[in-house]
Coordinates of C-alpha atoms in Angstrom, one line a residue:
Chain C
Q1 CA 112.9 106.6 100.2
V2 CA 113.6 102.9 99.4
S3 CA 113.7 102.0 103.0
A4 CA 110.2 103.4 103.4
A5 CA 109.1 101.5 100.3
L6 CA 110.5 98.3 101.9
K7 CA 108.6 99.0 105.1
E8 CA 105.4 99.7 103.3
G9 CA 105.7 96.6 101.2
R10 CA 105.8 98.5 97.9
V11 CA 108.9 96.5 97.0
T12 CA 110.4 93.4 98.7
P13 CA 114.0 92.9 99.6
T14 CA 114.3 90.0 97.2
E15 CA 112.9 92.0 94.3
L16 CA 115.3 94.8 95.2
C17 CA 118.2 92.4 95.4
Q18 CA 117.3 90.8 92.1
Q19 CA 116.9 94.1 90.3
C20 CA 120.3 95.2 91.5
L21 CA 121.9 91.9 90.6
S22 CA 120.5 92.1 87.1
L23 CA 121.6 95.7 86.7
I24 CA 125.1 94.7 87.8
K25 CA 125.0 92.2 84.9
S26 CA 123.8 94.7 82.4
T27 CA 126.5 97.2 83.4
K28 CA 129.3 94.6 83.4
F29 CA 131.3 96.7 81.0
L30 CA 131.9 99.2 83.8
N31 CA 134.0 96.6 85.5
A32 CA 133.0 98.0 88.9
Y33 CA 132.7 94.6 90.6
I34 CA 135.3 91.9 91.1
T35 CA 133.2 89.4 92.9
I36 CA 129.4 89.2 92.9
A37 CA 128.0 87.3 95.9
E38 CA 124.8 86.3 94.2
E39 CA 123.8 83.4 96.3
T40 CA 124.5 84.9 99.7
A41 CA 123.0 88.2 98.7
L42 CA 119.7 86.5 97.8
K43 CA 119.7 84.6 101.1
Q44 CA 120.3 87.8 103.0
A45 CA 117.4 89.4 101.0
E46 CA 115.1 86.5 101.8
A47 CA 116.0 86.7 105.5
S48 CA 115.3 90.4 105.4
E49 CA 112.0 89.8 103.7
E50 CA 111.0 87.5 106.5
R51 CA 111.7 90.2 109.0
Y52 CA 109.6 92.8 107.1
K53 CA 106.8 90.3 106.9
R54 CA 106.9 90.0 110.7
G55 CA 107.0 93.7 111.0
Q56 CA 110.4 93.5 112.6
P57 CA 113.1 95.1 110.4
L58 CA 116.4 95.5 112.0
G59 CA 116.6 99.2 111.0
V60 CA 116.7 101.5 108.1
L61 CA 119.4 99.5 106.4
D62 CA 117.5 96.2 106.5
G63 CA 117.3 94.8 103.0
I64 CA 119.3 97.6 101.4
P65 CA 121.8 96.3 98.8
I66 CA 125.3 97.5 99.4
A67 CA 128.7 96.9 97.9
V68 CA 132.1 96.7 99.6
K69 CA 135.5 97.6 98.3
D70 CA 137.7 94.6 97.8
N71 CA 140.2 95.5 100.4
F72 CA 137.8 94.7 103.2
N73 CA 137.7 91.2 104.5
T74 CA 134.4 89.4 103.9
A75 CA 133.9 86.0 105.4
G76 CA 133.5 83.3 102.8
I77 CA 133.9 85.7 99.9
E78 CA 137.1 86.2 97.9
T79 CA 139.0 89.3 98.9
T80 CA 141.7 90.2 96.4
C81 CA 142.7 93.9 96.8
A82 CA 142.8 93.6 93.0
S83 CA 146.2 91.9 93.3
N84 CA 147.6 88.6 92.2
M85 CA 149.0 88.3 95.7
L86 CA 145.5 87.6 97.2
R87 CA 143.8 86.0 94.3
G88 CA 141.8 83.1 95.6
Y89 CA 142.1 84.3 99.2
I90 CA 138.8 83.6 101.0
S91 CA 138.6 85.7 104.1
P92 CA 137.9 83.7 107.3
Y93 CA 136.3 86.7 108.9
N94 CA 134.3 89.9 108.3
A95 CA 135.8 93.3 108.7
T96 CA 134.1 95.1 111.6
V97 CA 132.4 97.5 109.3
V98 CA 131.1 94.7 107.1
Q99 CA 129.9 92.9 110.1
K100 CA 128.1 96.0 111.4
L101 CA 126.3 96.4 108.0
L102 CA 125.3 92.8 107.9
D103 CA 124.1 93.0 111.5
Q104 CA 121.8 95.8 110.4
G105 CA 120.4 93.5 107.7
A106 CA 122.1 95.1 104.7
V107 CA 122.4 92.8 101.6
L108 CA 126.0 92.5 100.5
L109 CA 125.9 92.3 96.7
G110 CA 129.6 92.0 96.0
K111 CA 133.2 93.3 96.2
T112 CA 134.2 96.3 94.1
N113 CA 137.2 97.0 92.0
L114 CA 140.1 99.2 93.0
D115 CA 143.7 100.1 92.2
E116 CA 145.9 97.3 93.4
F117 CA 146.1 97.5 97.2
A118 CA 144.4 100.9 97.0
M119 CA 147.5 102.5 95.6
G120 CA 146.5 104.9 92.9
S121 CA 144.1 107.6 92.0
G122 CA 142.4 106.2 88.9
S123 CA 141.2 102.7 89.7
T124 CA 143.2 101.7 86.7
D125 CA 146.0 99.7 88.2
G126 CA 144.3 96.6 89.5
V127 CA 144.8 93.1 88.0
F128 CA 141.2 92.9 87.0
G129 CA 141.4 95.9 84.8
P130 CA 140.3 99.5 85.1
V131 CA 136.9 100.7 86.2
R132 CA 134.9 102.8 83.8
N133 CA 133.1 105.8 84.9
P134 CA 129.3 105.3 84.4
W135 CA 129.1 109.0 83.3
S136 CA 131.1 108.0 80.2
Y137 CA 127.9 106.4 79.0
S138 CA 125.5 109.1 80.1
R139 CA 123.6 111.3 77.7
Q140 CA 125.1 114.3 79.4
Y141 CA 128.6 113.3 78.5
K142 CA 127.8 112.0 75.0
E143 CA 126.1 115.2 74.1
N144 CA 129.0 117.3 75.2
S145 CA 132.0 115.4 74.3
V146 CA 133.6 116.1 70.9
P147 CA 134.7 113.0 69.2
K148 CA 138.2 113.4 67.7
S149 CA 137.2 111.8 64.4
H150 CA 134.3 110.1 62.9
S151 CA 135.9 106.7 62.9
E152 CA 136.7 107.0 66.6
D153 CA 135.2 104.1 68.5
K154 CA 132.9 105.4 71.2
E155 CA 134.3 102.7 73.4
S156 CA 137.7 104.4 73.6
N157 CA 136.4 107.7 74.8
W158 CA 135.4 106.5 78.3
V159 CA 136.6 108.3 81.3
I160 CA 138.1 107.0 84.5
T161 CA 136.3 106.9 87.8
G162 CA 139.2 108.3 89.9
G163 CA 140.5 106.2 92.7
S164 CA 141.3 104.2 94.4
S165 CA 137.6 103.3 95.4
G166 CA 136.5 103.6 91.8
G167 CA 134.5 100.4 91.8
S168 CA 132.5 101.5 94.8
A169 CA 131.8 104.9 93.3
A170 CA 130.8 103.5 90.0
A171 CA 128.5 101.0 91.7
V172 CA 126.7 103.7 93.6
S173 CA 126.6 106.0 90.7
S174 CA 125.1 103.4 88.3
F175 CA 122.4 102.5 90.8
T176 CA 123.6 98.9 91.3
C177 CA 123.6 99.5 95.0
F178 CA 122.5 102.1 97.5
A179 CA 125.7 102.6 99.5
A180 CA 129.2 101.3 99.2
L181 CA 132.2 101.1 101.4
G182 CA 135.5 102.5 100.2
S183 CA 138.7 103.4 101.9
D184 CA 140.4 106.8 102.1
T185 CA 144.1 107.2 102.7
G186 CA 144.9 110.2 100.5
G187 CA 141.5 110.9 99.0
S188 CA 140.6 107.5 97.7
T189 CA 136.9 107.9 98.6
R190 CA 136.4 111.5 97.8
N191 CA 138.3 111.6 94.5
P192 CA 136.1 108.9 92.8
A193 CA 133.1 110.4 94.5
A194 CA 133.8 113.7 92.7
H195 CA 134.4 112.1 89.3
C196 CA 131.3 109.8 89.6
G197 CA 128.9 112.4 91.0
V198 CA 128.2 110.8 94.3
V199 CA 128.7 111.7 98.0
G200 CA 132.0 110.5 99.4
L201 CA 132.5 110.8 103.1
K202 CA 135.9 110.4 104.8
P203 CA 135.2 110.2 108.6
T204 CA 137.6 111.4 111.3
Y205 CA 140.5 109.1 111.9
G206 CA 139.6 106.9 114.9
L207 CA 135.8 107.1 114.5
I208 CA 135.3 104.0 112.4
S209 CA 137.1 100.7 113.0
R210 CA 139.7 99.6 110.6
H211 CA 139.7 96.0 111.8
G212 CA 139.5 93.9 108.6
L213 CA 140.5 96.7 106.3
I214 CA 143.7 95.6 104.6
P215 CA 146.0 98.4 105.7
L216 CA 147.9 100.8 103.5
V217 CA 149.0 103.5 105.9
N218 CA 148.0 102.7 109.4
S219 CA 148.1 106.2 110.6
M220 CA 145.9 107.6 107.8
D221 CA 143.6 104.9 106.5
V222 CA 139.9 105.2 107.2
P223 CA 136.9 103.3 105.8
G224 CA 135.0 105.6 103.5
I225 CA 131.3 105.9 102.7
L226 CA 129.8 106.4 99.3
T227 CA 126.2 107.2 98.8
R228 CA 123.9 109.1 96.5
C229 CA 122.9 111.8 99.0
V230 CA 124.2 113.2 102.3
D231 CA 121.4 111.9 104.4
D232 CA 122.2 108.3 103.3
A233 CA 125.9 108.9 104.3
A234 CA 124.7 110.0 107.8
V235 CA 122.7 106.8 108.1
V236 CA 125.5 104.6 107.2
L237 CA 127.9 106.5 109.4
G238 CA 125.5 106.0 112.2
S239 CA 125.7 102.3 111.9
L240 CA 129.4 102.1 111.5
A241 CA 130.9 104.6 113.9
G242 CA 132.0 103.8 117.4
H243 CA 134.7 102.1 119.5
D244 CA 135.9 98.7 118.4
P245 CA 137.9 96.6 120.9
K246 CA 139.5 95.0 117.9
D247 CA 140.9 98.3 116.7
S248 CA 142.9 100.1 119.3
T249 CA 143.0 103.2 117.1
T250 CA 139.3 103.8 117.5
I251 CA 138.5 106.3 120.2
Q252 CA 136.5 105.3 123.2
D253 CA 134.1 108.3 123.3
N254 CA 130.5 107.3 123.0
F255 CA 129.1 107.8 119.6
K256 CA 125.5 108.6 119.1
P257 CA 124.0 108.2 115.6
F258 CA 122.3 111.4 114.5
E259 CA 119.7 112.6 112.0
L260 CA 120.6 115.6 110.0
P261 CA 118.5 118.7 110.7
N262 CA 117.2 120.7 107.7
L263 CA 119.3 123.7 108.1
T264 CA 117.6 126.9 107.0
D265 CA 119.7 129.5 108.8
V266 CA 123.4 129.6 108.0
S267 CA 124.0 133.0 109.5
K268 CA 125.9 131.5 112.4
L269 CA 128.2 129.5 110.2
S270 CA 131.8 130.5 109.3
I271 CA 133.1 129.0 106.1
G272 CA 136.8 129.1 105.5
I273 CA 138.3 129.3 102.0
P274 CA 141.9 128.1 102.1
K275 CA 143.7 130.1 99.4
E276 CA 146.4 127.4 98.9
Y277 CA 143.8 125.1 97.5
H278 CA 143.8 127.3 94.4
A279 CA 146.5 124.9 93.3
P280 CA 148.3 125.0 90.0
G281 CA 146.3 123.0 87.4
L282 CA 143.0 123.7 88.9
S283 CA 140.6 124.1 86.0
G284 CA 138.9 127.4 85.4
E285 CA 135.5 125.7 85.6
I286 CA 136.1 124.3 89.0
L287 CA 137.6 127.5 90.3
A288 CA 134.4 129.3 89.1
L289 CA 132.2 126.7 90.8
W290 CA 134.2 127.0 94.0
S291 CA 133.7 130.8 93.9
K292 CA 130.0 130.4 93.2
A293 CA 129.7 128.1 96.2
A294 CA 131.4 130.6 98.4
D295 CA 129.0 133.3 97.2
L296 CA 126.1 131.0 97.8
F297 CA 127.0 130.8 101.5
R298 CA 127.7 134.5 101.7
N299 CA 124.4 135.4 100.1
A300 CA 122.6 133.2 102.6
G301 CA 124.1 135.0 105.4
A302 CA 127.1 132.9 106.4
K303 CA 130.4 134.4 107.2
V304 CA 132.8 133.5 104.4
V305 CA 136.5 134.1 105.0
E306 CA 139.7 133.5 103.2
V307 CA 142.1 131.5 105.3
S308 CA 145.6 130.1 104.9
L309 CA 147.0 126.6 105.3
P310 CA 150.6 127.5 104.4
H311 CA 152.0 123.9 104.3
T312 CA 149.4 122.5 102.0
R313 CA 151.7 122.1 99.0
Y314 CA 154.0 119.9 101.1
S315 CA 151.3 117.4 102.1
I316 CA 151.8 115.4 98.9
V317 CA 155.5 115.1 99.4
C318 CA 155.0 114.3 103.1
Y319 CA 152.4 111.7 102.2
H320 CA 154.7 110.2 99.6
V321 CA 157.4 109.5 102.2
L322 CA 155.1 108.4 105.0
C323 CA 152.9 106.3 102.8
T324 CA 155.8 104.4 101.1
A325 CA 157.4 103.9 104.5
E326 CA 154.3 102.4 106.0
V327 CA 153.6 100.4 102.9
A328 CA 157.1 98.9 103.1
S329 CA 156.1 97.7 106.5
N330 CA 152.5 96.7 105.8
M331 CA 153.3 94.7 102.7
A332 CA 155.9 92.6 104.6
R333 CA 153.2 90.3 105.7
F334 CA 152.7 88.9 102.2
D335 CA 155.2 86.1 102.1
G336 CA 153.2 83.3 100.8
L337 CA 153.2 81.2 103.9
E338 CA 150.0 81.8 105.7
Y339 CA 147.7 83.0 102.9
G340 CA 147.7 84.3 99.4
H341 CA 149.9 83.5 96.5
R342 CA 152.9 81.3 97.1
S343 CA 155.6 80.8 94.5
E344 CA 156.7 77.3 93.4
M345 CA 160.3 78.3 94.3
N346 CA 161.3 76.2 97.3
E347 CA 165.0 76.5 97.7
S348 CA 165.1 78.7 100.8
T349 CA 162.7 80.8 102.8
E350 CA 164.1 84.0 101.5
S351 CA 164.1 83.0 97.9
M352 CA 160.5 81.8 98.2
Y353 CA 159.5 85.1 99.8
A354 CA 161.2 87.0 97.1
A355 CA 159.8 85.0 94.3
T356 CA 156.3 85.1 95.8
R357 CA 156.4 88.9 96.1
R358 CA 157.9 89.3 92.6
E359 CA 155.1 87.3 91.2
G360 CA 152.3 88.7 93.3
F361 CA 152.8 92.5 93.3
N362 CA 152.5 94.8 90.4
D363 CA 155.0 97.6 89.5
V364 CA 153.2 100.2 91.6
V365 CA 153.2 98.2 94.8
R366 CA 156.8 97.0 94.3
G367 CA 157.9 100.6 93.6
R368 CA 156.4 101.9 96.8
I369 CA 157.9 99.1 98.8
L370 CA 161.3 99.8 97.5
S371 CA 161.0 103.6 97.9
G372 CA 159.7 103.1 101.4
N373 CA 162.6 100.9 102.3
Y374 CA 164.9 103.5 100.9
F375 CA 163.5 106.2 103.2
L376 CA 163.7 103.9 106.2
L377 CA 167.4 103.1 105.7
K378 CA 169.5 104.1 108.7
Q379 CA 171.3 106.7 106.7
N380 CA 168.0 108.2 105.4
Y381 CA 165.7 107.8 108.4
E382 CA 166.2 111.2 110.0
K383 CA 166.5 113.0 106.6
Y384 CA 163.3 111.6 105.2
F385 CA 161.0 109.7 107.5
V386 CA 161.4 111.8 110.7
K387 CA 161.5 114.9 108.6
A388 CA 158.2 113.9 107.0
Q389 CA 156.7 113.3 110.4
K390 CA 157.7 116.8 111.5
V391 CA 156.1 118.3 108.4
R392 CA 153.0 116.3 109.2
R393 CA 152.7 118.1 112.5
L394 CA 153.1 121.4 110.7
I395 CA 150.3 120.5 108.3
A396 CA 148.0 119.3 111.2
N397 CA 148.8 122.5 113.1
D398 CA 147.8 124.7 110.1
F399 CA 144.3 123.2 110.4
V400 CA 144.2 123.6 114.2
K401 CA 145.0 127.3 113.9
V402 CA 142.4 127.9 111.3
F403 CA 139.6 126.1 113.2
R404 CA 140.7 127.9 116.4
S405 CA 140.2 131.2 114.7
G406 CA 136.5 130.5 114.5
V407 CA 136.0 128.8 111.2
D408 CA 133.5 125.9 111.4
V409 CA 134.0 124.2 108.0
L410 CA 136.4 124.6 105.1
L411 CA 135.2 124.7 101.5
T412 CA 137.6 123.5 98.8
P413 CA 137.5 121.9 95.4
T414 CA 137.9 118.1 95.5
T415 CA 139.7 117.5 92.3
L416 CA 141.7 119.7 89.9
T417 CA 139.6 118.8 86.8
D418 CA 136.7 116.6 85.8
A419 CA 137.4 112.9 85.0
A420 CA 140.1 112.4 82.4
P421 CA 139.7 110.0 79.5
Y422 CA 141.4 106.7 80.2
R423 CA 143.8 107.0 77.3
E424 CA 145.0 110.4 78.6
F425 CA 145.2 109.2 82.2
I426 CA 147.5 106.3 81.5
K427 CA 150.1 108.5 79.7
E428 CA 151.7 109.3 83.1
D429 CA 152.8 106.8 85.7
N430 CA 150.9 106.0 88.9
R431 CA 153.0 108.1 91.2
T432 CA 152.8 111.2 89.1
R433 CA 149.1 110.9 88.7
S434 CA 148.6 110.3 92.5
A435 CA 150.7 113.3 93.2
Q436 CA 148.6 115.4 90.9
N437 CA 145.2 114.2 91.9
D438 CA 145.6 113.8 95.6
I439 CA 146.7 117.3 96.2
L440 CA 143.4 118.7 97.4
T441 CA 142.3 115.7 99.4
Q442 CA 145.5 114.5 101.1
A443 CA 145.9 117.1 103.8
A444 CA 142.7 116.0 105.5
N445 CA 144.2 112.5 105.9
M446 CA 147.4 114.0 107.2
A447 CA 145.5 115.8 109.9
G448 CA 142.9 113.0 110.5
L449 CA 140.0 115.4 109.8
P450 CA 136.6 114.5 108.4
A451 CA 135.9 115.6 104.9
I452 CA 133.1 115.0 102.4
N453 CA 132.7 115.4 98.6
V454 CA 129.3 116.8 97.6
P455 CA 128.5 116.6 93.8
T456 CA 128.0 120.1 92.7
A457 CA 127.5 120.5 89.0
L458 CA 128.3 119.2 85.6
S459 CA 131.4 120.4 83.7
E460 CA 131.3 121.6 80.1
R461 CA 132.1 118.0 79.0
G462 CA 129.0 116.8 80.9
L463 CA 130.9 115.2 83.7
P464 CA 130.4 115.6 87.5
V465 CA 132.4 118.0 89.5
G466 CA 132.3 118.0 93.3
L467 CA 133.3 120.3 96.1
Q468 CA 134.8 119.3 99.4
F469 CA 134.0 120.3 102.9
I470 CA 136.5 119.7 105.7
G471 CA 135.3 119.7 109.2
R472 CA 136.7 119.6 112.7
S473 CA 137.8 116.4 114.3
F474 CA 134.8 114.3 115.3
Q475 CA 132.3 117.0 114.3
E476 CA 130.7 114.9 111.5
Q477 CA 127.3 116.1 112.5
Q478 CA 128.2 119.7 111.8
L479 CA 130.0 118.8 108.6
L480 CA 127.2 116.7 107.2
T481 CA 124.6 119.3 108.2
V482 CA 126.4 121.9 106.2
A483 CA 127.0 119.5 103.3
K484 CA 123.3 118.6 103.3
W485 CA 122.3 122.3 103.1
F486 CA 124.7 122.8 100.2
E487 CA 123.5 119.7 98.4
K488 CA 119.9 121.0 98.6
Q489 CA 121.0 124.3 97.1
V490 CA 122.9 122.9 94.1
R491 CA 120.4 120.2 93.1
F492 CA 122.9 118.1 91.2
P493 CA 121.3 116.4 88.2
M494 CA 120.7 112.7 87.9
I495 CA 122.8 110.7 85.5
Q496 CA 120.9 109.7 82.4
L497 CA 122.3 106.3 81.6
E498 CA 121.3 105.1 78.2
E499 CA 122.9 101.6 78.3
V500 CA 120.6 100.6 81.1
K501 CA 117.6 98.8 79.8
K502 CA 114.7 101.1 79.6
H503 CA 112.4 99.2 82.0
D504 CA 115.1 98.9 84.6
R505 CA 115.7 102.6 84.5
D506 CA 112.0 103.3 84.9
V507 CA 111.7 101.1 87.9
F508 CA 114.8 102.7 89.4
Q509 CA 113.8 106.3 88.7
H510 CA 110.4 105.7 90.1
E511 CA 111.2 103.9 93.3
K512 CA 114.8 104.3 94.1
S513 CA 115.7 107.5 92.5
A514 CA 118.1 109.1 94.8
S515 CA 118.2 107.8 98.3
F516 CA 117.2 105.1 100.7
S517 CA 116.7 107.1 103.8
Chain W
Q1 CA 173.0 111.9 93.1
K2 CA 172.3 108.5 91.7
V3 CA 171.6 105.7 94.1
S4 CA 174.6 103.3 94.0
V5 CA 174.3 99.7 92.9
E6 CA 175.2 98.5 96.4
V7 CA 172.2 100.4 97.9
L8 CA 169.9 99.1 95.2
D9 CA 171.0 95.6 95.9
H10 CA 170.7 96.2 99.6
L11 CA 167.1 97.4 99.1
E12 CA 166.2 94.4 97.1
H13 CA 167.4 92.2 99.9
L14 CA 165.6 94.2 102.6
A15 CA 162.4 94.4 100.7
L16 CA 162.6 90.9 99.1
V17 CA 161.2 92.6 96.0
D18 CA 163.0 93.3 92.8
F19 CA 163.4 96.4 90.7
R20 CA 163.1 94.3 87.6
D21 CA 164.4 96.8 85.1
T22 CA 165.9 100.2 84.6
E23 CA 162.4 101.7 84.7
G24 CA 162.1 100.4 88.3
V25 CA 165.4 102.1 89.3
E26 CA 164.4 105.3 87.6
R27 CA 161.1 105.3 89.5
L28 CA 163.1 105.2 92.7
Q29 CA 165.3 108.0 91.6
A30 CA 162.3 110.1 90.7
A31 CA 160.7 109.2 94.1
I32 CA 163.8 110.4 95.9
Q33 CA 164.0 113.6 94.0
F34 CA 160.3 114.2 94.7
A35 CA 160.9 113.6 98.4
D36 CA 163.8 116.0 98.5
Q37 CA 161.3 118.8 98.4
L38 CA 160.7 118.2 102.1
H39 CA 164.0 119.9 102.9
E40 CA 162.6 123.2 101.8
V41 CA 160.5 123.2 105.0
N42 CA 161.9 124.6 108.2
T43 CA 161.2 122.1 111.0
D44 CA 163.4 123.5 113.7
G45 CA 161.9 122.7 117.1
V46 CA 159.1 120.6 115.6
E47 CA 158.4 117.2 117.1
P48 CA 157.7 114.4 114.7
M49 CA 154.0 113.3 114.7
D50 CA 153.3 109.6 114.8
S51 CA 149.6 109.7 115.1
V52 CA 146.8 112.3 115.0
L53 CA 145.4 110.7 118.1
E54 CA 148.6 111.4 120.1
D55 CA 146.7 113.4 122.7
R56 CA 144.7 110.4 123.7
C57 CA 145.5 107.4 125.8
L58 CA 145.9 104.1 124.0
Y59 CA 143.0 101.8 124.8
L60 CA 143.9 98.9 127.0
R61 CA 141.6 96.1 127.9
E62 CA 141.7 93.3 130.4
D63 CA 144.0 90.5 129.6
D64 CA 141.2 88.0 129.1
V65 CA 140.9 85.6 126.2
T66 CA 137.8 86.6 124.2
E67 CA 138.3 84.7 121.0
G68 CA 140.5 82.2 119.3
N69 CA 140.3 78.5 118.6
C70 CA 140.2 79.1 114.9
T71 CA 143.1 77.0 113.8
K72 CA 141.1 75.3 111.0
E73 CA 140.0 78.6 109.4
L74 CA 143.5 80.1 109.7
L75 CA 145.1 77.1 108.0
E76 CA 142.6 77.0 105.2
N77 CA 144.3 79.7 103.2
A78 CA 147.8 78.4 103.4
R79 CA 149.1 76.4 100.5
E80 CA 151.5 74.2 102.3
K81 CA 150.8 72.8 105.7
V82 CA 151.4 69.8 107.8
E83 CA 149.1 69.1 110.7
E84 CA 148.9 72.5 112.4
Y85 CA 152.1 73.9 110.9
F86 CA 152.7 76.2 108.1
V87 CA 155.5 74.7 106.0
A88 CA 158.3 76.9 104.9
P89 CA 161.3 76.0 102.8
P90 CA 164.7 75.8 104.7
G91 CA 165.6 79.0 106.4
N92 CA 169.0 80.4 107.2
I93 CA 170.1 80.2 103.5
P94 CA 171.1 83.7 102.5
L95 CA 170.1 85.0 99.1
P96 CA 173.0 84.9 96.6
K97 CA 175.3 88.0 96.5
L98 CA 175.0 90.5 93.7
E99 CA 177.9 88.9 91.7
E100 CA 176.3 85.5 91.9
R101 CA 172.8 86.6 90.9
D102 CA 171.3 86.8 87.5
T103 CA 170.0 90.3 87.8
F104 CA 170.0 93.4 85.5
L105 CA 171.6 95.3 88.4
Q106 CA 174.8 93.6 87.4
G107 CA 175.0 95.6 84.2
S108 CA 174.5 99.0 85.9

């Protein structure tokens, strides 16, 4: 919608950019952004405006404000990964996905907040503080949440965004940008998307370049896309997917961007409901919603079958071992010599490295590095690391079997519950929380499959709940088509933010309400 | 089984990262316990999986130089440098042994 508005001149890229920038300022309490690239954004908006004046926009994304998670390299802009280790690090280059968006004329507003080095499921463990879910400030939440006591400060009741791409999800959800990049290794894009009521797409591993994405787990990381509707996600995907010579893990097949058809007949569709996703801890509400969704498909004529992915409950354990092992290796590059923080300790190379890493990493990161090293010790290698790799194959094979049996798309919940209040969430440590929250999203990363969160309904507390669709490898078109059909059926409500100044909100609701495509 | 102090010390040397306190060590113990669940799974005859793209050929390109010459940009982020070199403190000096270090591991 906004893209059409730009084309017709109803709004200009600079106006759009300025409105977003001022909205970012007025929603600063969300702590969604780490760095705001005001000057460069305005310049990009001006350049875009010139192009529209000449009638030569670069494409649908020209002039569209976007945000990027702070673990993507952005030339000339600080990239911190929410860690002391990279504070002050100004990237010398753009990540391929960032470059692709800029080449399409998108306006980069800033870098969003995350858990340190994308390790976490709450966006609470970064050095810049936790991200607040915009829905904490929505009328829907306020009307439905029961304050514990009269004297309770409303400030302390805010809920988390989920993680680790919480900043990106909050940014999209609070209308400060139209699309954001996240990353997804265990659910890091889909989890916050579910909690913040936005669409979160995890593409197939190998479809989108990881060049410039600071790696966590090389065999599972993918850049993630967060938008307010499925059509937008398809547009962004179209501009990002494809082989990149700089990332040898991208496949060479030719990728053709697609538009999503408006599916009306689902009778040829086969939806699989994996019974193991009825995991312990799944809230009654979400279970009911999942069931309702299955009925929705069934009543519309689709074939809905229960399927089994027997190794689902081991995916978290498997992830735990493989992730920490790869992290131990990936974090080894941070030694203070070439970039990032460097300790004052100068007695020897090793002592400088040790001091730098002691000072630069938080508990979560250090914990994972140490665990990873443990699993990689000679005496443990077969027992843990290789074992986990074998279990990984079993998990991936589960999916192959199910898809081979004729199922097109799997339907599962994305999270076990709606967003938790921050003070509840921090009662358990990062690893426990990750183990609990990644349970429904992790297996898709294990198998490299595409998956998408579609906001479905509001919980009793007035917070968003999403459902997840998992598709076949490289079948994003089918996956998104189904997701779009579902999105249309559920008509997820718009967030009613009261803190946003009234006139801003009117402008936004009028012109930019949901989408840009 | 608890992890021995020798192994903990060895890990700190390998990782060049410290446990810092008993909480750090407990975290490792919990992580190991959690990972032990893997042994419930029967993986006889299963090959380890390195990558989901294992059925595809790795992309190879021609051995032509297509980019580079960015010495200045690369040096920009380094704190200590001399001409075109990154400056490191003297190498080949091993970290002190457990007995010589001032670490909480001594007490455990």
